[in-house]
Short mmCIF file of C-alpha atoms in Angstrom, two decimals:
data_model
loop_
_atom_site.label_atom_id
_atom_site.label_comp_id
_atom_site.label_asym_id
_atom_site.label_seq_id
_atom_site.Cartn_x
_atom_site.Cartn_y
_atom_site.Cartn_z
CA ARG A 1 40.41 -28.98 186.25
CA VAL A 2 40.82 -33.15 185.95
CA GLY A 3 40.77 -34.54 182.83
CA THR A 4 41.87 -37.51 180.47
CA GLU A 5 44.47 -36.55 177.57
CA GLU A 6 44.44 -37.30 173.93
CA THR A 7 46.70 -36.20 171.04
CA HIS A 8 46.37 -33.74 168.95
CA THR A 9 45.87 -34.28 165.83
CA MET A 10 48.45 -31.55 163.24
CA ALA A 11 47.79 -30.83 159.55
CA PRO A 12 49.77 -33.40 157.62
CA ALA A 13 51.08 -31.13 155.16
CA ALA A 14 53.63 -29.53 157.70
CA MET A 15 53.45 -30.92 160.69
CA SER A 16 53.57 -34.80 159.94
CA PHE A 17 56.83 -34.99 162.34
CA VAL A 18 55.70 -33.91 165.26
CA ARG A 19 55.38 -37.59 167.86
CA LEU A 20 52.58 -36.20 170.30
CA HIS A 21 52.55 -38.90 172.84
CA ALA A 22 48.80 -39.48 174.25
CA LEU A 23 48.35 -39.93 178.04
CA ARG A 24 45.46 -42.24 179.33
CA ARG A 25 46.13 -41.04 182.69
CA PRO A 26 43.97 -38.72 185.18
CA LEU A 27 45.55 -35.63 184.81
CA GLY A 28 45.71 -33.24 188.48
CA PHE A 29 46.07 -29.63 187.22
CA ALA A 30 44.68 -26.26 188.87
CA LEU A 31 44.92 -23.20 188.81
CA LEU A 32 43.30 -21.24 191.59
CA GLY A 33 43.68 -18.21 191.23
CA LEU A 34 41.63 -17.46 188.12
CA CYS A 35 38.61 -18.95 190.00
CA GLY A 36 38.80 -15.81 192.80
CA LEU A 37 40.81 -17.97 195.48
CA GLY A 38 43.88 -15.83 195.83
CA GLN A 39 47.09 -16.99 194.85
CA LYS A 40 47.08 -21.04 194.70
CA PRO A 41 49.22 -23.16 192.85
CA PHE A 42 49.86 -23.66 189.43
CA LEU A 43 50.59 -27.12 189.19
CA SER A 44 54.00 -28.19 186.58
CA ALA A 45 54.99 -31.82 184.94
CA ALA A 46 57.22 -32.05 187.89
CA GLY A 47 54.43 -32.78 190.50
CA GLY A 48 55.86 -29.63 191.90
CA ALA A 49 53.47 -26.28 192.89
CA LEU A 50 54.76 -23.30 191.19
CA PRO A 51 53.00 -20.29 192.44
CA LEU A 52 51.46 -18.36 190.50
CA ASP A 53 53.25 -15.37 191.92
CA GLU A 54 55.86 -16.69 191.10
CA LEU A 55 55.11 -17.58 187.35
CA SER A 56 53.44 -13.35 186.97
CA ALA A 57 57.16 -12.15 188.38
CA LEU A 58 58.57 -14.39 185.77
CA HIS A 59 56.20 -12.89 183.30
CA GLN A 60 57.24 -9.13 184.43
CA LYS A 61 60.55 -9.42 183.62
CA PHE A 62 60.19 -10.25 179.97
CA GLY A 63 57.73 -7.18 179.71
CA GLY A 64 54.68 -8.85 180.53
CA ASP A 65 51.86 -7.81 182.39
CA ALA A 66 51.66 -8.81 186.38
CA SER A 67 48.36 -10.45 186.98
CA VAL A 68 46.16 -13.12 185.59
CA TRP A 69 43.49 -9.98 186.23
CA ALA A 70 44.93 -7.43 183.92
CA ASN A 71 44.72 -8.92 181.04
CA GLN A 72 46.55 -6.41 179.03
CA PRO A 73 49.28 -7.72 176.38
CA MET A 74 51.96 -5.46 176.20
CA PRO A 75 54.17 -4.68 173.62
CA GLN A 76 57.76 -6.68 172.51
CA ARG A 77 61.42 -5.03 172.28
CA ALA A 78 61.94 -6.25 169.18
CA ARG A 79 62.09 -4.22 166.38
CA SER A 80 58.94 -5.66 164.00
CA GLY A 81 57.09 -5.26 167.56
CA GLY A 82 54.37 -7.28 169.10
CA THR A 83 53.03 -7.95 172.43
CA ILE A 84 53.51 -10.73 174.67
CA SER A 85 50.68 -12.68 175.79
CA ALA A 86 49.19 -11.75 178.18
CA LEU A 87 49.19 -13.56 181.63
CA SER A 88 45.87 -15.36 181.42
CA VAL A 89 46.05 -16.30 178.44
CA GLN A 90 49.17 -18.02 179.47
CA ILE A 91 48.78 -19.59 182.17
CA PRO A 92 45.80 -21.82 181.06
CA ALA A 93 48.44 -22.78 178.16
CA LEU A 94 50.67 -23.80 179.80
CA GLU A 95 47.66 -25.97 182.01
CA ARG A 96 47.47 -27.99 178.59
CA LEU A 97 51.29 -28.24 177.99
CA ALA A 98 52.50 -29.44 181.41
CA PRO A 99 51.98 -33.18 181.27
CA TYR A 100 54.04 -33.48 177.77
CA LEU A 101 56.70 -32.13 179.15
CA ARG A 102 58.84 -34.99 180.64
CA PRO A 103 62.01 -35.44 181.11
CA GLY A 104 64.17 -35.81 178.00
CA ALA A 105 60.61 -34.21 175.69
CA SER A 106 61.82 -31.68 172.85
CA VAL A 107 58.85 -28.57 172.17
CA PHE A 108 58.61 -26.76 169.39
CA ASP A 109 57.32 -22.71 169.73
CA LEU A 110 55.96 -21.16 166.79
CA GLY A 111 56.15 -17.59 166.83
CA PHE A 112 58.37 -17.80 170.68
CA GLY A 113 58.66 -13.83 170.56
CA SER A 114 59.71 -12.53 173.64
CA GLY A 115 60.39 -15.62 174.62
CA VAL A 116 58.27 -14.84 177.43
CA MET A 117 56.05 -18.66 176.82
CA THR A 118 59.73 -20.74 176.52
CA ALA A 119 60.81 -19.43 179.84
CA MET A 120 57.62 -20.37 181.42
CA LEU A 121 57.15 -23.66 179.54
CA LEU A 122 60.88 -24.46 181.11
CA ALA A 123 59.53 -23.30 184.73
CA ALA A 124 57.16 -25.68 184.84
CA ALA A 125 59.13 -28.86 183.26
CA PRO A 126 60.46 -31.24 185.59
CA SER A 127 64.21 -29.86 185.86
CA SER A 128 65.73 -32.60 183.41
CA GLY A 129 66.32 -32.61 180.35
CA VAL A 130 63.37 -31.05 178.44
CA ARG A 131 64.57 -28.28 175.17
CA VAL A 132 63.14 -25.61 173.48
CA ILE A 133 63.52 -24.77 170.14
CA GLY A 134 61.09 -21.91 168.32
CA VAL A 135 60.83 -20.13 165.07
CA ASP A 136 60.01 -16.74 164.86
CA LEU A 137 60.64 -12.99 162.50
CA GLU A 138 64.74 -13.27 162.84
CA ASP A 139 64.50 -9.38 165.19
CA LYS A 140 63.10 -11.34 167.96
CA VAL A 141 66.38 -14.16 168.26
CA LYS A 142 68.30 -11.45 170.42
CA VAL A 143 65.50 -10.07 172.56
CA ALA A 144 63.84 -13.12 173.32
CA THR A 145 68.01 -14.38 174.41
CA GLU A 146 68.59 -11.70 176.36
CA ASN A 147 64.81 -12.04 178.17
CA MET A 148 65.75 -15.95 178.67
CA LEU A 149 69.58 -15.13 179.87
CA LYS A 150 68.97 -12.63 182.05
CA THR A 151 66.31 -13.87 184.22
CA SER A 152 67.10 -14.61 187.72
CA GLY A 153 65.73 -15.68 191.32
CA PRO A 154 64.53 -19.47 190.92
CA PHE A 155 64.18 -18.89 187.12
CA ARG A 156 67.77 -19.11 185.98
CA PHE A 157 68.03 -20.98 182.21
CA GLN A 158 70.80 -21.61 180.23
CA ARG A 159 71.96 -21.77 177.07
CA GLU A 160 71.45 -25.85 176.01
CA GLN A 161 67.75 -25.87 177.15
CA PHE A 162 66.35 -23.40 174.69
CA GLU A 163 67.57 -22.45 170.94
CA PHE A 164 66.21 -19.79 168.88
CA LEU A 165 65.59 -19.23 165.03
CA GLY A 166 64.68 -16.52 163.03
CA GLY A 167 63.15 -16.50 159.87
CA ASP A 168 60.98 -19.34 158.31
CA ALA A 169 59.48 -21.45 160.19
CA PHE A 170 57.81 -23.92 156.71
CA HIS A 171 61.66 -24.09 156.02
CA TYR A 172 62.67 -25.27 159.32
CA LEU A 173 59.54 -28.05 159.49
CA GLN A 174 60.37 -28.91 155.79
CA ARG A 175 64.19 -30.11 157.20
CA TRP A 176 63.56 -31.57 160.51
CA LYS A 177 61.11 -33.12 158.51
CA ASP A 178 63.56 -34.41 155.75
CA GLU A 179 66.28 -35.37 158.05
CA GLY A 180 63.70 -37.23 160.34
CA LYS A 181 63.31 -35.03 163.45
CA THR A 182 60.73 -35.26 165.59
CA VAL A 183 59.28 -32.79 168.50
CA ASP A 184 57.10 -33.68 171.39
CA VAL A 185 55.01 -30.55 172.49
CA VAL A 186 54.00 -27.97 169.28
#
């Protein structure tokens, strides 16, 4: 898909601290695997291709479905339950967010669940300094952290790349606003 990306407006009361950068350059992201053309690459923000089969394998390591064709949300291991979004939902989300994953970007993952979207965001990001902070229910912090740290193969994540917080997201958003903290991607 080729187009021009614009800044999105967020609800001012909860998200006024969020700073999204507008891109005024053409984007060249493709998700050809969903178009019936086989295992074509998804293009990352770093400009390198991430093969759909590698993203599928990463998704499976977190307990998700293995194929964009399966379209099956899978149960999470956390006590509070929930599901891991289907790969067919997460790949298009990555396609949309990848242009914002520039070196040094900070990402806010609301409802990180198993941590799979955090992992996929980091996998699609350039190697230099993208950091993800997520907020979800308290019991998901341990599960997601374990999932992130047990990855292997081409995707190994370090604790410095992400932070998972349990509790009320609005509490954190207000605190960050009061502290003058911002994030680049939500």
